[in-house]
PDB file of C-alpha atoms in Angstrom:
ATOM      1  CA  ARG A 439     119.989  71.433 123.680  1.00 44.00           C
ATOM      2  CA  VAL A 440     117.171  73.848 122.954  1.00 45.00           C
ATOM      3  CA  GLN A 441     113.820  72.184 122.422  1.00 46.00           C
ATOM      4  CA  TYR A 442     110.844  73.789 120.757  1.00 46.00           C
ATOM      5  CA  CYS A 443     107.469  73.779 122.443  1.00 47.00           C
ATOM      6  CA  PRO A 444     104.858  75.426 120.225  1.00 49.00           C
ATOM      7  CA  PHE A 445     102.003  77.513 121.498  1.00 49.00           C
ATOM      8  CA  PRO A 446      98.673  75.645 121.381  1.00 44.00           C
ATOM      9  CA  ASP A 447      97.164  77.942 118.747  1.00 51.00           C
ATOM     10  CA  MET A 448     100.091  77.589 116.360  1.00 56.00           C
ATOM     11  CA  SER A 449     100.257  73.829 115.778  1.00 59.00           C
ATOM     12  CA  PRO A 450      97.958  70.844 116.210  1.00 61.00           C
ATOM     13  CA  ALA A 451      97.553  69.855 119.843  1.00 66.00           C
ATOM     14  CA  ASN A 452      99.080  66.479 119.056  1.00 66.00           C
ATOM     15  CA  TRP A 453     101.952  67.871 116.942  1.00 64.00           C
ATOM     16  CA  GLU A 454     104.475  65.529 118.551  1.00 72.00           C
ATOM     17  CA  ASP A 455     102.465  62.551 117.255  1.00 73.00           C
ATOM     18  CA  PHE A 456     103.150  63.604 113.667  1.00 74.00           C
ATOM     19  CA  PRO A 457     106.196  61.882 112.161  1.00 77.00           C
ATOM     20  CA  GLU A 458     109.388  63.911 111.834  1.00 81.00           C
ATOM     21  CA  ASP A 459     110.055  65.040 108.299  1.00 81.00           C
ATOM     22  CA  PRO A 460     113.532  63.690 107.418  1.00 83.00           C
ATOM     23  CA  LYS A 461     113.957  66.525 104.894  1.00 87.00           C
ATOM     24  CA  LEU A 462     113.880  69.112 107.694  1.00 89.00           C
ATOM     25  CA  PRO A 463     117.346  69.517 109.232  1.00 93.00           C
ATOM     26  CA  ASP A 464     118.384  69.913 112.847  1.00 93.00           C
ATOM     27  CA  ILE A 465     119.485  73.568 112.947  1.00 95.00           C
ATOM     28  CA  THR A 466     120.712  73.711 116.530  1.00 93.00           C
ATOM     29  CA  THR A 467     124.345  74.412 115.627  1.00 96.00           C
ATOM     30  CA  TRP A 468     123.811  76.490 112.485  1.00 97.00           C
ATOM     31  CA  SER A 469     125.381  79.916 112.102  1.00 98.00           C
ATOM     32  CA  ALA A 470     123.309  82.946 111.118  1.00 98.00           C
ATOM     33  CA  ALA A 471     124.820  82.701 107.625  1.00 98.00           C
ATOM     34  CA  LYS A 472     123.685  79.075 107.301  1.00 98.00           C
ATOM     35  CA  VAL A 473     120.147  79.976 108.457  1.00 98.00           C
ATOM     36  CA  SER A 474     119.986  82.800 105.925  1.00 98.00           C
ATOM     37  CA  GLN A 475     121.309  80.531 103.161  1.00 98.00           C
ATOM     38  CA  TYR A 476     118.765  77.815 103.991  1.00 97.00           C
ATOM     39  CA  LEU A 477     115.888  80.284 103.819  1.00 97.00           C
ATOM     40  CA  VAL A 478     117.009  81.486 100.379  1.00 97.00           C
ATOM     41  CA  GLN A 479     117.346  77.900  99.160  1.00 96.00           C
ATOM     42  CA  ASN A 480     113.796  77.274 100.337  1.00 93.00           C
ATOM     43  CA  GLY A 481     112.043  80.104  98.546  1.00 93.00           C
ATOM     44  CA  ILE A 482     112.605  83.144 100.747  1.00 95.00           C
ATOM     45  CA  GLN A 483     113.896  86.203  98.904  1.00 96.00           C
ATOM     46  CA  GLU A 484     117.520  86.968  99.721  1.00 97.00           C
ATOM     47  CA  ILE A 485     116.719  90.498 100.882  1.00 97.00           C
ATOM     48  CA  HIS A 486     114.389  89.054 103.541  1.00 97.00           C
ATOM     49  CA  ALA A 487     116.581  86.103 104.544  1.00 97.00           C
ATOM     50  CA  LYS A 488     119.559  88.451 104.982  1.00 97.00           C
ATOM     51  CA  VAL A 489     117.847  89.886 108.068  1.00 97.00           C
ATOM     52  CA  PHE A 490     118.787  86.683 109.911  1.00 97.00           C
ATOM     53  CA  PHE A 491     122.443  87.243 109.057  1.00 97.00           C
ATOM     54  CA  ASP A 492     122.315  90.966 109.855  1.00 97.00           C
ATOM     55  CA  GLU A 493     120.583  90.378 113.197  1.00 97.00           C
ATOM     56  CA  GLU A 494     122.861  87.414 114.056  1.00 97.00           C
ATOM     57  CA  ILE A 495     119.937  84.976 114.351  1.00 97.00           C
ATOM     58  CA  ASP A 496     121.590  81.572 114.386  1.00 97.00           C
ATOM     59  CA  GLY A 497     119.996  78.132 114.551  1.00 96.00           C
ATOM     60  CA  SER A 498     119.597  78.032 118.322  1.00 95.00           C
ATOM     61  CA  SER A 499     117.973  81.478 118.192  1.00 96.00           C
ATOM     62  CA  VAL A 500     115.543  80.314 115.503  1.00 95.00           C
ATOM     63  CA  LEU A 501     114.479  77.443 117.762  1.00 93.00           C
ATOM     64  CA  VAL A 502     113.189  79.876 120.391  1.00 93.00           C
ATOM     65  CA  MET A 503     111.640  82.444 118.046  1.00 94.00           C
ATOM     66  CA  GLN A 504     107.954  83.117 118.415  1.00 92.00           C
ATOM     67  CA  ARG A 505     105.467  84.320 115.836  1.00 92.00           C
ATOM     68  CA  LYS A 506     105.587  87.892 117.163  1.00 93.00           C
ATOM     69  CA  ASP A 507     109.391  87.919 116.833  1.00 94.00           C
ATOM     70  CA  VAL A 508     109.102  87.215 113.124  1.00 94.00           C
ATOM     71  CA  LEU A 509     106.066  89.367 112.376  1.00 93.00           C
ATOM     72  CA  LEU A 510     107.028  92.378 114.484  1.00 94.00           C
ATOM     73  CA  GLY A 511     110.711  92.121 115.334  1.00 94.00           C
ATOM     74  CA  LEU A 512     112.401  91.772 111.957  1.00 94.00           C
ATOM     75  CA  GLY A 513     111.053  94.871 110.226  1.00 94.00           C
ATOM     76  CA  LEU A 514     109.605  92.891 107.325  1.00 95.00           C
ATOM     77  CA  LYS A 515     106.335  93.335 105.473  1.00 95.00           C
ATOM     78  CA  LEU A 516     103.602  90.950 106.560  1.00 94.00           C
ATOM     79  CA  GLY A 517     103.669  88.661 103.492  1.00 93.00           C
ATOM     80  CA  PRO A 518     107.383  87.794 103.647  1.00 95.00           C
ATOM     81  CA  ALA A 519     107.227  87.568 107.446  1.00 95.00           C
ATOM     82  CA  LEU A 520     104.428  84.994 107.302  1.00 92.00           C
ATOM     83  CA  LYS A 521     106.329  82.900 104.752  1.00 93.00           C
ATOM     84  CA  ILE A 522     109.414  82.992 106.946  1.00 95.00           C
ATOM     85  CA  TYR A 523     107.418  82.105 110.041  1.00 93.00           C
ATOM     86  CA  ASN A 524     105.889  79.118 108.288  1.00 89.00           C
ATOM     87  CA  ARG A 525     109.384  77.881 107.375  1.00 92.00           C
ATOM     88  CA  ILE A 526     110.650  78.528 110.922  1.00 93.00           C
ATOM     89  CA  ARG A 527     107.758  76.622 112.472  1.00 89.00           C
ATOM     90  CA  ALA A 528     108.624  73.630 110.308  1.00 88.00           C
ATOM     91  CA  LEU A 529     112.285  73.849 111.367  1.00 92.00           C
ATOM     92  CA  GLN A 530     111.323  74.167 115.028  1.00 90.00           C
ATOM     93  CA  THR A 531     109.078  71.118 115.056  1.00 87.00           C
ATOM     94  CA  ARG A 532     110.851  69.220 112.251  1.00 84.00           C
ATOM     95  CA  ARG A 533     107.377  68.331 111.072  1.00 76.00           C
ATOM     96  CA  THR A 534     105.270  69.397 108.117  1.00 68.00           C
ATOM     97  CA  PHE A 535     101.684  70.385 108.809  1.00 60.00           C
ATOM     98  CA  ASN A 536      99.232  70.594 105.938  1.00 55.00           C
ATOM     99  CA  PHE A 537      96.298  72.724 107.037  1.00 45.00           C
TER     100      PHE A 537
END
């Protein structure tokens, strides 16, 4: 099983002490289509979420994505990329951080 370990500057140092958010699913076995569908259902425009399907980024791939992968590797404008990264970080940690 792939486990996420965030970079220190991306999440609180004690991020594992935060309670898991039961509304955030375990995406380990999701297909790229399911990832794309989830993003659309959670406020990401379909044209941007479709990149995950087109690039075959499934759930286990999402779990190892880094900020630079989203901001630089998907060919998206900065605004949509940041929104997607925020959603991905929540899925990776299964926690919600309110900064």
